[in-house]
CSV table of C-alpha atoms and ligand atoms in Angstrom, one decimal:
chain,number,residue,atom,x,y,z
A,1,UNK,CA,-23.4,-24.1,-12.8
A,2,UNK,CA,-22.6,-24.7,-16.5
A,3,UNK,CA,-25.2,-26.9,-17.9
A,4,UNK,CA,-22.7,-29.2,-19.9
A,5,UNK,CA,-20.0,-29.5,-17.3
A,6,UNK,CA,-20.3,-32.5,-15.2
A,7,UNK,CA,-18.6,-33.0,-11.7
A,8,UNK,CA,-17.7,-36.6,-11.2
A,9,UNK,CA,-17.6,-37.4,-7.4
A,10,UNK,CA,-16.0,-40.5,-6.6
A,11,UNK,CA,-17.3,-41.9,-3.2
A,12,UNK,CA,-14.5,-44.4,-1.9
A,13,UNK,CA,-11.6,-41.9,-3.7
A,14,UNK,CA,-8.9,-43.3,-1.5
A,15,UNK,CA,-9.7,-47.1,-2.5
A,16,UNK,CA,-8.1,-49.7,-4.8
A,17,UNK,CA,-10.8,-49.7,-7.5
A,18,UNK,CA,-10.5,-46.0,-8.0
A,19,UNK,CA,-6.7,-46.1,-8.4
A,20,UNK,CA,-6.5,-49.2,-10.3
A,21,UNK,CA,-9.4,-48.9,-12.8
A,22,UNK,CA,-11.4,-45.7,-12.5
A,23,UNK,CA,-8.8,-43.1,-12.7
A,24,UNK,CA,-7.0,-44.8,-15.7
A,25,UNK,CA,-10.4,-45.2,-17.6
A,26,UNK,CA,-11.0,-41.3,-16.8
A,27,UNK,CA,-7.5,-40.2,-18.1
A,28,UNK,CA,-8.4,-42.4,-21.4
A,29,UNK,CA,-11.5,-40.7,-21.7
A,30,UNK,CA,-10.5,-37.3,-21.4
A,31,UNK,CA,-7.6,-37.7,-23.6
A,32,UNK,CA,-9.8,-39.1,-26.6
A,33,UNK,CA,-13.0,-37.2,-25.9
A,34,UNK,CA,-12.1,-33.6,-26.1
A,35,UNK,CA,-15.6,-32.0,-25.9
A,36,UNK,CA,-16.2,-33.5,-22.2
A,37,UNK,CA,-16.1,-30.8,-19.6
A,38,UNK,CA,-15.2,-32.5,-16.4
A,39,UNK,CA,-14.3,-31.5,-12.9
A,40,UNK,CA,-13.4,-34.3,-10.6
A,41,UNK,CA,-13.9,-34.6,-6.8
A,42,UNK,CA,-12.7,-37.3,-4.6
A,43,UNK,CA,-14.4,-38.2,-1.3
A,44,UNK,CA,-12.9,-40.7,1.1
A,45,UNK,CA,-12.9,-41.2,4.9
A,46,UNK,CA,-9.2,-41.1,5.3
A,47,UNK,CA,-7.5,-37.8,5.7
A,48,UNK,CA,-5.6,-36.8,2.5
A,49,UNK,CA,-4.5,-33.4,1.2
A,50,UNK,CA,-5.3,-32.0,-2.3
A,51,UNK,CA,-1.5,-32.4,-3.2
A,52,UNK,CA,-1.6,-35.9,-2.0
A,53,UNK,CA,-4.8,-36.6,-4.1
A,54,UNK,CA,-3.4,-35.0,-6.9
A,55,UNK,CA,-0.2,-37.2,-7.0
A,56,UNK,CA,-2.6,-40.4,-6.8
A,57,UNK,CA,-4.4,-39.0,-9.9
A,58,UNK,CA,-1.2,-38.4,-11.7
A,59,UNK,CA,0.0,-41.9,-11.1
A,60,UNK,CA,-3.1,-43.4,-12.2
A,61,UNK,CA,-3.3,-41.5,-15.3
A,62,UNK,CA,0.2,-42.4,-16.1
A,63,UNK,CA,-0.6,-46.1,-15.6
A,64,UNK,CA,-3.5,-45.8,-18.0
A,65,UNK,CA,-1.1,-44.2,-20.7
A,66,UNK,CA,-3.0,-40.9,-20.5
A,67,UNK,CA,-1.6,-37.5,-20.5
A,68,UNK,CA,-3.0,-34.5,-22.3
A,69,UNK,CA,-4.0,-30.8,-21.9
A,70,UNK,CA,-7.5,-32.3,-20.5
A,71,UNK,CA,-5.9,-34.4,-18.0
A,72,UNK,CA,-3.5,-31.8,-16.8
A,73,UNK,CA,-6.4,-29.3,-16.4
A,74,UNK,CA,-8.7,-31.8,-14.4
A,75,UNK,CA,-5.7,-32.6,-12.0
A,76,UNK,CA,-5.0,-28.9,-11.7
A,77,UNK,CA,-8.7,-28.2,-10.7
A,78,UNK,CA,-9.3,-31.5,-8.6
A,79,UNK,CA,-10.3,-31.5,-4.9
A,80,UNK,CA,-10.2,-34.3,-2.3
A,81,UNK,CA,-12.9,-34.1,0.7
A,82,UNK,CA,-12.8,-36.3,3.8
A,83,UNK,CA,-16.5,-36.9,4.5
A,84,UNK,CA,-19.0,-39.5,5.5
A,85,UNK,CA,-21.1,-39.8,2.5
A,86,UNK,CA,-23.9,-41.7,4.7
A,87,UNK,CA,-24.4,-38.2,6.4
A,88,UNK,CA,-26.5,-36.0,4.9
A,89,UNK,CA,-24.6,-32.8,6.1
A,90,UNK,CA,-21.5,-34.3,4.6
A,91,UNK,CA,-23.4,-35.1,1.1
A,92,UNK,CA,-24.6,-31.6,1.3
A,93,UNK,CA,-21.2,-30.0,1.3
A,94,UNK,CA,-20.1,-32.4,-1.3
A,95,UNK,CA,-22.9,-31.0,-3.7
A,96,UNK,CA,-22.0,-27.4,-2.7
A,97,UNK,CA,-18.4,-28.1,-3.8
A,98,UNK,CA,-19.1,-29.2,-7.3
A,99,UNK,CA,-19.2,-26.5,-10.2
A,100,UNK,CA,-21.1,-29.0,-12.7
A,101,UNK,CA,-23.8,-31.4,-12.4
A,102,UNK,CA,-22.8,-34.0,-10.1
A,103,UNK,CA,-22.4,-37.7,-10.9
A,104,UNK,CA,-22.0,-39.7,-7.7
A,105,UNK,CA,-19.7,-42.8,-8.4
A,106,UNK,CA,-20.0,-45.4,-5.4
A,107,UNK,CA,-16.8,-47.1,-5.4
A,108,UNK,CA,-18.1,-48.6,-2.0
A,109,UNK,CA,-18.9,-51.9,-0.5
A,110,UNK,CA,-22.9,-52.6,-1.4
A,111,UNK,CA,-24.0,-52.2,2.2
A,112,UNK,CA,-22.5,-48.4,2.4
A,113,UNK,CA,-23.9,-47.9,-0.8
A,114,UNK,CA,-27.3,-48.6,0.3
A,115,UNK,CA,-26.9,-46.5,3.4
A,116,UNK,CA,-25.8,-43.5,1.2
A,117,UNK,CA,-28.8,-44.0,-1.2
A,118,UNK,CA,-30.9,-44.2,1.9
A,119,UNK,CA,-29.6,-40.7,2.9
A,120,UNK,CA,-29.6,-39.3,-0.7
A,121,UNK,CA,-33.6,-40.2,-0.6
A,122,UNK,CA,-34.4,-37.9,2.4
A,123,UNK,CA,-32.5,-35.1,1.4
A,124,UNK,CA,-32.6,-32.0,-1.1
A,125,UNK,CA,-30.5,-33.3,-4.2
A,126,UNK,CA,-29.2,-31.1,-7.0
A,127,UNK,CA,-30.9,-31.1,-10.4
A,128,UNK,CA,-29.9,-33.8,-13.0
A,129,UNK,CA,-28.0,-35.5,-10.4
A,130,UNK,CA,-26.6,-39.1,-11.6
A,131,UNK,CA,-25.7,-42.3,-9.7
A,132,UNK,CA,-23.2,-44.7,-11.0
A,133,UNK,CA,-23.3,-48.0,-8.8
A,134,UNK,CA,-20.3,-50.4,-8.7
A,135,UNK,CA,-21.3,-54.2,-8.7
A,136,UNK,CA,-22.5,-56.2,-6.8
A,137,UNK,CA,-25.7,-54.4,-7.1
A,138,UNK,CA,-27.3,-55.4,-3.6
A,139,UNK,CA,-26.0,-58.6,-1.9
A,140,UNK,CA,-29.0,-60.8,-3.0
A,141,UNK,CA,-32.2,-60.6,-4.5
A,142,UNK,CA,-34.1,-59.1,-1.8
A,143,UNK,CA,-31.7,-56.3,-1.3
A,144,UNK,CA,-31.3,-55.6,-5.0
A,145,UNK,CA,-35.0,-55.4,-5.2
A,146,UNK,CA,-35.1,-53.0,-2.3
A,147,UNK,CA,-32.3,-50.8,-3.5
A,148,UNK,CA,-34.3,-50.5,-6.6
A,149,UNK,CA,-37.5,-49.6,-5.0
A,150,UNK,CA,-35.7,-47.2,-3.0
A,151,UNK,CA,-33.9,-45.4,-6.0
A,152,UNK,CA,-37.2,-45.5,-7.9
A,153,UNK,CA,-38.2,-42.9,-5.1
A,154,UNK,CA,-36.1,-40.1,-6.0
A,155,UNK,CA,-34.4,-40.7,-9.1
A,156,UNK,CA,-35.5,-41.6,-12.6
A,157,UNK,CA,-33.9,-45.0,-14.2
A,158,UNK,CA,-32.1,-43.5,-17.0
A,159,UNK,CA,-30.1,-41.6,-14.4
A,160,UNK,CA,-29.0,-44.6,-12.4
A,161,UNK,CA,-25.9,-46.3,-13.9
A,162,UNK,CA,-25.3,-49.9,-12.5
A,163,UNK,CA,-21.8,-50.4,-13.6
A,164,UNK,CA,-20.7,-53.6,-15.2
A,165,UNK,CA,-17.5,-53.0,-17.0
A,166,UNK,CA,-17.7,-56.0,-19.0
A,167,UNK,CA,-20.3,-53.9,-21.1
A,168,UNK,CA,-17.7,-51.6,-21.7
A,169,UNK,CA,-15.2,-54.4,-23.1
A,170,UNK,CA,-14.6,-54.1,-26.8
A,171,UNK,CA,-15.0,-57.8,-27.1
A,172,UNK,CA,-18.5,-58.2,-25.8
A,173,UNK,CA,-19.5,-54.9,-27.9
A,174,UNK,CA,-17.7,-56.5,-31.0
A,175,UNK,CA,-20.2,-59.5,-30.5
A,176,UNK,CA,-23.2,-57.1,-31.7
A,177,UNK,CA,-21.3,-56.8,-34.9
A,178,UNK,CA,-20.5,-60.3,-35.6
A,179,UNK,CA,-23.9,-61.3,-34.7
A,180,UNK,CA,-26.0,-58.6,-36.4
A,181,UNK,CA,-23.8,-57.8,-39.3
A,182,UNK,CA,-23.3,-61.2,-40.9
A,183,UNK,CA,-26.1,-63.3,-42.3
A,184,UNK,CA,-24.0,-66.3,-42.1
A,185,UNK,CA,-24.1,-66.3,-38.2
A,186,UNK,CA,-27.6,-65.3,-37.2
A,187,UNK,CA,-29.1,-67.9,-39.3
A,188,UNK,CA,-27.7,-70.7,-37.6
A,189,UNK,CA,-27.6,-69.1,-33.9
A,190,UNK,CA,-30.3,-71.6,-32.6
A,191,UNK,CA,-30.9,-74.9,-30.9
A,192,UNK,CA,-31.1,-76.5,-34.5
A,193,UNK,CA,-27.5,-75.8,-35.0
A,194,UNK,CA,-25.7,-75.3,-31.8
A,195,UNK,CA,-24.7,-78.1,-29.3
A,196,UNK,CA,-23.6,-76.0,-26.5
A,197,UNK,CA,-22.1,-72.4,-25.4
A,198,UNK,CA,-19.3,-72.0,-22.9
A,199,UNK,CA,-18.4,-68.6,-21.4
A,200,UNK,CA,-15.4,-68.7,-19.4
A,201,UNK,CA,-13.2,-66.3,-17.5
A,202,UNK,CA,-10.4,-68.3,-15.7
A,203,UNK,CA,-7.7,-66.0,-14.2
A,204,UNK,CA,-4.3,-66.6,-13.1
A,205,UNK,CA,-4.7,-64.0,-10.6
A,206,UNK,CA,-5.2,-65.1,-7.0
A,207,UNK,CA,-6.9,-63.0,-4.3
A,208,UNK,CA,-4.5,-60.1,-4.5
A,209,UNK,CA,-5.3,-58.9,-1.1
A,210,UNK,CA,-9.0,-58.1,-1.5
A,211,UNK,CA,-10.3,-60.6,1.0
A,212,UNK,CA,-12.5,-57.8,2.7
A,213,UNK,CA,-14.6,-57.6,-0.7
A,214,UNK,CA,-14.0,-61.2,-2.1
A,215,UNK,CA,-14.5,-63.5,0.9
A,216,UNK,CA,-18.0,-62.1,1.0
A,217,UNK,CA,-18.6,-62.5,-2.8
A,218,UNK,CA,-16.9,-65.6,-4.3
A,219,UNK,CA,-16.3,-66.5,-7.7
A,220,UNK,CA,-20.3,-67.0,-8.4
A,221,UNK,CA,-21.3,-63.5,-7.4
A,222,UNK,CA,-17.9,-61.5,-8.4
A,223,UNK,CA,-17.8,-62.7,-12.0
A,224,UNK,CA,-21.0,-64.8,-13.0
A,225,UNK,CA,-23.7,-63.0,-11.5
A,226,UNK,CA,-22.8,-59.8,-12.9
A,227,UNK,CA,-20.3,-60.0,-15.9
A,228,UNK,CA,-20.7,-63.4,-17.3
A,229,UNK,CA,-24.6,-63.1,-17.3
A,230,UNK,CA,-24.0,-59.7,-19.2
A,231,UNK,CA,-22.3,-61.6,-21.8
A,232,UNK,CA,-24.7,-64.5,-21.9
A,233,UNK,CA,-27.4,-61.8,-22.7
A,234,UNK,CA,-25.4,-60.4,-25.4
A,235,UNK,CA,-24.8,-63.6,-26.9
A,236,UNK,CA,-28.2,-65.2,-26.6
A,237,UNK,CA,-30.7,-62.1,-27.2
A,238,UNK,CA,-32.8,-61.4,-30.3
A,239,UNK,CA,-31.7,-59.0,-32.7
A,240,UNK,CA,-32.6,-55.6,-31.2
A,241,UNK,CA,-33.9,-52.9,-34.0
A,242,UNK,CA,-31.6,-50.3,-32.8
A,243,UNK,CA,-28.7,-49.9,-30.3
A,244,UNK,CA,-30.7,-47.5,-28.2
A,245,UNK,CA,-30.8,-48.1,-24.5
A,246,UNK,CA,-34.4,-49.2,-24.6
A,247,UNK,CA,-34.1,-51.7,-27.4
A,248,UNK,CA,-30.6,-53.1,-26.6
A,249,UNK,CA,-31.4,-53.4,-22.9
A,250,UNK,CA,-34.8,-54.7,-23.4
A,251,UNK,CA,-33.6,-57.5,-25.6
A,252,UNK,CA,-30.9,-58.3,-22.7
A,253,UNK,CA,-33.8,-58.3,-20.1
A,254,UNK,CA,-36.0,-60.6,-22.2
A,255,UNK,CA,-33.4,-63.4,-22.7
A,256,UNK,CA,-32.3,-63.1,-19.1
A,257,UNK,CA,-36.0,-63.3,-18.0
A,258,UNK,CA,-36.1,-66.9,-19.8
A,259,UNK,CA,-32.7,-68.0,-18.1
A,260,UNK,CA,-32.5,-70.3,-15.3
A,261,UNK,CA,-30.4,-73.2,-13.9
A,262,UNK,CA,-30.3,-76.3,-16.0
A,263,UNK,CA,-33.5,-78.6,-15.3
A,264,UNK,CA,-34.1,-76.5,-12.2
A,265,UNK,CA,-31.7,-78.4,-10.2
A,266,UNK,CA,-29.0,-76.2,-8.7
A,267,UNK,CA,-27.3,-79.1,-7.1
A,268,UNK,CA,-26.2,-80.9,-10.5
A,269,UNK,CA,-26.3,-77.8,-12.4
A,270,UNK,CA,-23.5,-76.2,-10.4
A,271,UNK,CA,-20.1,-76.9,-8.8
A,272,UNK,CA,-17.6,-75.0,-6.8
A,273,UNK,CA,-13.9,-75.0,-5.9
A,274,UNK,CA,-11.3,-73.2,-3.6
A,275,UNK,CA,-7.6,-73.1,-4.4
A,276,UNK,CA,-5.1,-74.6,-2.2
A,277,UNK,CA,-1.5,-73.9,-2.0
A,278,UNK,CA,0.4,-74.2,-5.3
A,279,UNK,CA,2.2,-72.1,-8.1
A,280,UNK,CA,1.0,-70.3,-10.9
A,281,UNK,CA,3.5,-69.5,-13.8
A,282,UNK,CA,6.3,-70.0,-11.4
A,283,UNK,CA,5.0,-67.9,-8.6
A,284,UNK,CA,4.0,-69.6,-5.4
A,285,UNK,CA,0.8,-68.8,-3.9
A,286,UNK,CA,-0.4,-69.8,-0.6
A,287,UNK,CA,-4.0,-71.4,0.1
A,288,UNK,CA,-6.9,-69.2,-0.2
A,289,UNK,CA,-8.1,-70.4,3.3
A,290,UNK,CA,-4.9,-68.9,4.9
A,291,UNK,CA,-5.1,-65.6,3.2
A,292,UNK,CA,-5.4,-62.6,5.8
A,293,UNK,CA,-8.9,-61.7,6.0
A,294,UNK,CA,-10.4,-65.1,4.8
A,295,UNK,CA,-13.1,-66.7,7.1
A,296,UNK,CA,-13.0,-70.1,6.6
A,297,UNK,CA,-16.7,-70.4,8.1
A,298,UNK,CA,-18.0,-68.7,5.0
A,299,UNK,CA,-16.7,-71.3,2.6
A,300,UNK,CA,-16.1,-68.9,-0.1
A,301,UNK,CA,-15.4,-70.3,-3.5
A,302,UNK,CA,-12.6,-69.2,-5.7
A,303,UNK,CA,-13.9,-71.2,-8.8
A,304,UNK,CA,-17.5,-71.7,-9.8
A,305,UNK,CA,-19.0,-73.4,-12.8
A,306,UNK,CA,-22.9,-73.2,-13.7
A,307,UNK,CA,-25.1,-74.6,-16.4
A,308,UNK,CA,-27.9,-72.8,-17.5
A,309,UNK,CA,-30.8,-73.1,-20.0
A,310,UNK,CA,-32.8,-70.5,-21.9
A,311,UNK,CA,-36.2,-71.4,-22.0
A,312,UNK,CA,-37.4,-70.1,-25.2
A,313,UNK,CA,-38.0,-71.1,-28.8
A,314,UNK,CA,-34.5,-70.1,-29.9
A,315,UNK,CA,-32.5,-71.9,-27.2
A,316,UNK,CA,-34.5,-74.8,-25.8
A,317,UNK,CA,-32.3,-77.6,-24.7
A,318,UNK,CA,-28.7,-75.8,-25.3
A,319,UNK,CA,-26.6,-75.7,-22.4
A,320,UNK,CA,-25.0,-72.6,-21.6
A,321,UNK,CA,-22.0,-73.3,-19.2
A,322,UNK,CA,-20.6,-70.4,-17.2
A,323,UNK,CA,-17.5,-70.5,-15.2
A,324,UNK,CA,-14.8,-68.4,-13.8
A,325,UNK,CA,-12.2,-68.7,-11.1
A,326,UNK,CA,-8.8,-67.6,-9.6
A,327,UNK,CA,-5.3,-68.9,-9.5
A,328,UNK,CA,-5.8,-71.2,-12.3
A,329,UNK,CA,-3.3,-72.5,-14.8
A,330,UNK,CA,-4.2,-70.2,-17.7
A,331,UNK,CA,-5.8,-66.9,-18.4
A,332,UNK,CA,-8.7,-68.8,-20.5
A,333,UNK,CA,-11.3,-65.8,-20.9
A,334,UNK,CA,-13.5,-66.9,-24.0
A,335,UNK,CA,-16.9,-67.8,-25.2
A,336,UNK,CA,-16.9,-70.9,-27.3
A,337,UNK,CA,-20.0,-71.8,-29.2
A,338,UNK,CA,-19.9,-75.5,-30.4
A,339,UNK,CA,-22.1,-76.5,-33.5
A,340,UNK,CA,-23.9,-79.7,-34.0
A,341,UNK,CA,-22.2,-82.2,-36.0
A,342,UNK,CA,-23.5,-82.3,-39.8
A,343,UNK,CA,-26.4,-84.5,-40.2
A,344,UNK,CA,-24.5,-86.8,-42.6
A,345,UNK,CA,-20.9,-87.0,-43.9
A,346,UNK,CA,-20.6,-88.1,-47.3
A,347,UNK,CA,-19.7,-92.1,-47.0
A,348,UNK,CA,-16.2,-92.4,-48.3
A,349,UNK,CA,-14.9,-89.0,-46.6
A,350,UNK,CA,-12.0,-89.8,-44.4
A,351,UNK,CA,-10.4,-88.1,-41.6
A,352,UNK,CA,-11.8,-86.7,-38.5
A,353,UNK,CA,-14.5,-84.1,-38.7
A,354,UNK,CA,-14.3,-81.9,-35.6
A,355,UNK,CA,-17.2,-79.8,-34.5
A,356,UNK,CA,-17.4,-76.4,-36.0
A,357,UNK,CA,-16.6,-74.2,-33.0
A,358,UNK,CA,-16.6,-70.3,-33.1
A,359,UNK,CA,-14.4,-69.1,-30.1
A,360,UNK,CA,-14.3,-65.6,-29.2
A,361,UNK,CA,-11.4,-64.6,-26.9
A,362,UNK,CA,-12.2,-62.0,-24.5
A,363,UNK,CA,-8.5,-61.1,-24.1
A,364,UNK,CA,-6.8,-60.8,-26.3
A,365,UNK,CA,-9.5,-59.5,-28.7
A,366,UNK,CA,-9.8,-62.5,-31.2
A,367,UNK,CA,-12.0,-64.9,-32.8
A,368,UNK,CA,-11.3,-68.3,-34.2
A,369,UNK,CA,-13.6,-70.5,-36.4
A,370,UNK,CA,-12.7,-74.0,-36.6
A,371,UNK,CA,-13.8,-75.8,-39.8
A,372,UNK,CA,-13.2,-79.0,-41.7
A,373,UNK,CA,-11.9,-78.9,-45.0
A,374,UNK,CA,-10.7,-81.2,-47.7
A,375,UNK,CA,-6.8,-81.5,-46.9
A,376,UNK,CA,-3.7,-81.7,-48.9
A,377,UNK,CA,-3.0,-85.0,-50.8
A,378,UNK,CA,-6.0,-87.0,-50.8
A,379,UNK,CA,-8.9,-84.8,-51.7
A,380,UNK,CA,-11.4,-87.1,-49.9
A,381,UNK,CA,-9.7,-86.8,-46.4
A,382,UNK,CA,-10.6,-84.0,-43.8
A,383,UNK,CA,-8.2,-81.6,-42.5
A,384,UNK,CA,-9.2,-79.2,-39.6
A,385,UNK,CA,-8.3,-75.6,-40.0
A,386,UNK,CA,-8.9,-72.4,-37.9
A,387,UNK,CA,-9.5,-69.0,-39.6
A,388,UNK,CA,-8.6,-66.3,-37.0
A,389,UNK,CA,-9.1,-62.5,-36.9
A,390,UNK,CA,-8.2,-59.8,-34.5
A,391,UNK,CA,-11.0,-57.3,-33.2
A,392,UNK,CA,-9.7,-53.8,-33.1
A,393,UNK,CA,-9.1,-52.7,-29.6
A,394,UNK,CA,-11.4,-49.8,-28.7
A,395,UNK,CA,-9.3,-46.7,-28.1
A,396,UNK,CA,-10.2,-46.6,-24.4
A,397,UNK,CA,-10.4,-49.3,-21.8
A,398,UNK,CA,-13.8,-50.8,-20.5
A,399,UNK,CA,-14.0,-48.3,-17.7
A,400,UNK,CA,-13.5,-45.3,-20.0
A,401,UNK,CA,-16.3,-46.6,-22.1
A,402,UNK,CA,-18.5,-46.8,-18.9
A,403,UNK,CA,-17.6,-43.6,-17.7
A,404,UNK,CA,-18.3,-42.0,-21.1
A,405,UNK,CA,-22.0,-43.2,-20.7
A,406,UNK,CA,-22.2,-41.9,-17.3
A,407,UNK,CA,-20.6,-38.5,-18.0
A,408,UNK,CA,-22.8,-38.2,-21.2
A,409,UNK,CA,-25.9,-39.4,-19.5
A,410,UNK,CA,-26.3,-42.5,-21.7
A,411,UNK,CA,-27.4,-45.4,-19.8
A,412,UNK,CA,-26.9,-48.0,-22.9
A,413,UNK,CA,-23.8,-49.7,-21.3
A,414,UNK,CA,-25.1,-49.8,-17.6
A,415,UNK,CA,-27.1,-52.4,-16.1
A,416,UNK,CA,-30.8,-51.7,-16.0
A,417,UNK,CA,-32.6,-52.4,-12.6
A,418,UNK,CA,-34.7,-55.2,-13.9
A,419,UNK,CA,-31.6,-56.9,-15.4
A,420,UNK,CA,-29.8,-56.6,-12.0
A,421,UNK,CA,-32.8,-58.5,-10.5
A,422,UNK,CA,-32.8,-61.2,-13.1
A,423,UNK,CA,-29.2,-61.9,-12.4
A,424,UNK,CA,-29.6,-62.3,-9.0
A,425,UNK,CA,-32.8,-64.4,-9.6
A,426,UNK,CA,-30.7,-66.7,-11.9
A,427,UNK,CA,-28.0,-67.6,-9.2
A,428,UNK,CA,-30.2,-67.7,-6.0
A,429,UNK,CA,-31.2,-71.3,-6.1
A,430,UNK,CA,-27.3,-72.2,-6.6
A,431,UNK,CA,-26.5,-69.9,-3.6
A,432,UNK,CA,-29.1,-71.7,-1.5
A,433,UNK,CA,-28.0,-75.1,-2.7
A,434,UNK,CA,-24.3,-74.2,-1.6
A,435,UNK,CA,-25.4,-72.7,1.7
A,436,UNK,CA,-26.9,-76.0,2.4
A,437,UNK,CA,-23.8,-78.2,1.2
A,438,UNK,CA,-25.8,-79.8,-1.3
A,439,UNK,CA,-22.7,-79.0,-3.5
A,440,UNK,CA,-19.2,-79.8,-2.2
A,441,UNK,CA,-16.5,-77.4,-2.0
A,442,UNK,CA,-13.8,-79.3,-4.1
A,443,UNK,CA,-10.0,-78.1,-3.4
A,444,UNK,CA,-7.7,-77.7,-6.5
A,445,UNK,CA,-4.1,-76.5,-6.3
A,446,UNK,CA,-3.3,-73.2,-7.2
A,447,UNK,CA,-1.9,-73.3,-10.9
A,448,UNK,CA,-4.0,-76.3,-11.7
A,449,UNK,CA,-6.9,-76.5,-14.4
A,450,UNK,CA,-9.5,-77.1,-11.3
A,451,UNK,CA,-10.3,-80.0,-9.2
A,452,UNK,CA,-8.9,-83.1,-10.7
A,453,UNK,CA,-12.4,-85.0,-10.3
A,454,UNK,CA,-14.3,-82.5,-12.4
A,455,UNK,CA,-15.7,-83.8,-15.4
A,456,UNK,CA,-18.2,-82.1,-17.6
A,457,UNK,CA,-21.4,-81.0,-15.7
A,458,UNK,CA,-24.1,-83.2,-16.7
A,459,UNK,CA,-26.4,-81.8,-19.5
A,460,UNK,CA,-28.5,-84.9,-20.7
A,461,UNK,CA,-31.4,-86.5,-19.0
B,1,BG6,C1,-13.7,-57.6,-11.4
B,1,BG6,C2,-13.9,-58.7,-10.4
B,1,BG6,O1,-15.0,-57.1,-11.4
B,1,BG6,O2,-13.4,-58.0,-12.7
B,1,BG6,C3,-12.4,-59.1,-10.5
B,1,BG6,O3,-14.1,-58.0,-9.3
B,1,BG6,C4,-11.9,-59.7,-11.9
B,1,BG6,O4,-12.1,-60.5,-9.5
B,1,BG6,C5,-11.9,-58.7,-12.9
B,1,BG6,O5,-10.6,-60.0,-11.7
B,1,BG6,C6,-11.8,-59.2,-14.4
B,1,BG6,O6,-12.2,-58.0,-15.3
B,1,BG6,P1,-10.7,-57.5,-16.0
B,1,BG6,O7,-11.3,-56.5,-16.9
B,1,BG6,O8,-9.8,-57.1,-14.9
B,1,BG6,O9,-10.1,-58.9,-16.6
């Protein structure tokens, strides 16, 4: 076994995540990072020939715009194994097929992931083994804790990568530069100057045939419990002294530990909706409740909005509103930081002073700063202007970035075990309130902005 060589073993290789996200990310990674020596083994529970597997990879690499000597070499040497990874014998066969140090990527549902980890804990494992676990990590706080405890019995934390592809998104990484390389922002990045922070990820996409997974997760767990809380952590954390994984992830963990539902009231600090039939950008979409595989007794939400507080010196009193939903009228994916009004506007100044807003768009990668300046004509009248800039795209997509960390053994862009638990701890009271029906499940037509009755969530006493 060559010591630099890694074997990426994808468990769940025949699934949608592998074809749509993992393989295109891998192709981009190989085409840009020539020094990586990677072998790929696909594992699934359906029969597939090596030739069929290669065809799938070729199509995914093409979709990711990746074609290079490295991608061709990987395709030539790859294999597909039909196996049940919850069984020790099958796992042993998979390890025996690896020519490099294995990185097991779990593109599997959380319940199956837990079973595979239990099997791994009881068997002989190759040295240097790396695990990459897709979200959601566990299905609630107790299961995430139990899974962390189990992992700790057989593998060091630095070799466990809890994947959150938002940490690989270039805009999220760009926030670090914006915040910490400009004296201007960090100075006013606190409750004295900031009125509220909104992190939104509204999608026009509907269920897209993912009921098997999504109907058990819903918008809160699918997007907020994982991705948007990571974004919140990057926005709100204290400046780390280095970008090493210990400093960066430590700063993220610290701020998440201080985060809770606004005023501790899950029923007033959250709301949920589910789309009914409608049309999105001219495309007809049926009601979520009628989609094949949806069980209406689960009352799964397709839109969730929650308000959080961060109980520390910097942020006390500032609401952080997190929202994400499907089948909405617009792909609004941004972070909006609204500053407080100035304490005094000179008497005699006319026009409208809008609150200064910094808007960081997650897709496309841009930032906008809304300011008041003296306008044309009457120099004492205010005009509102927007300064905009485009963030450079990273050479790889988010999955390429995340896979690089896994294959190079750098956990910086992975979710640390305690952080995964904090994220569950934050949403647990909301999930409990929803289970008790303390918050209505409001309907909204697909293609609308959300339930008509929704006003701003209350953030004042
Ligand atoms: C995934 C969610 O993790 O993130 C999806 O499961 C969601 O429901 C997706 O659509 C959004 O991320 P991106 O990068 O595809 O916009």
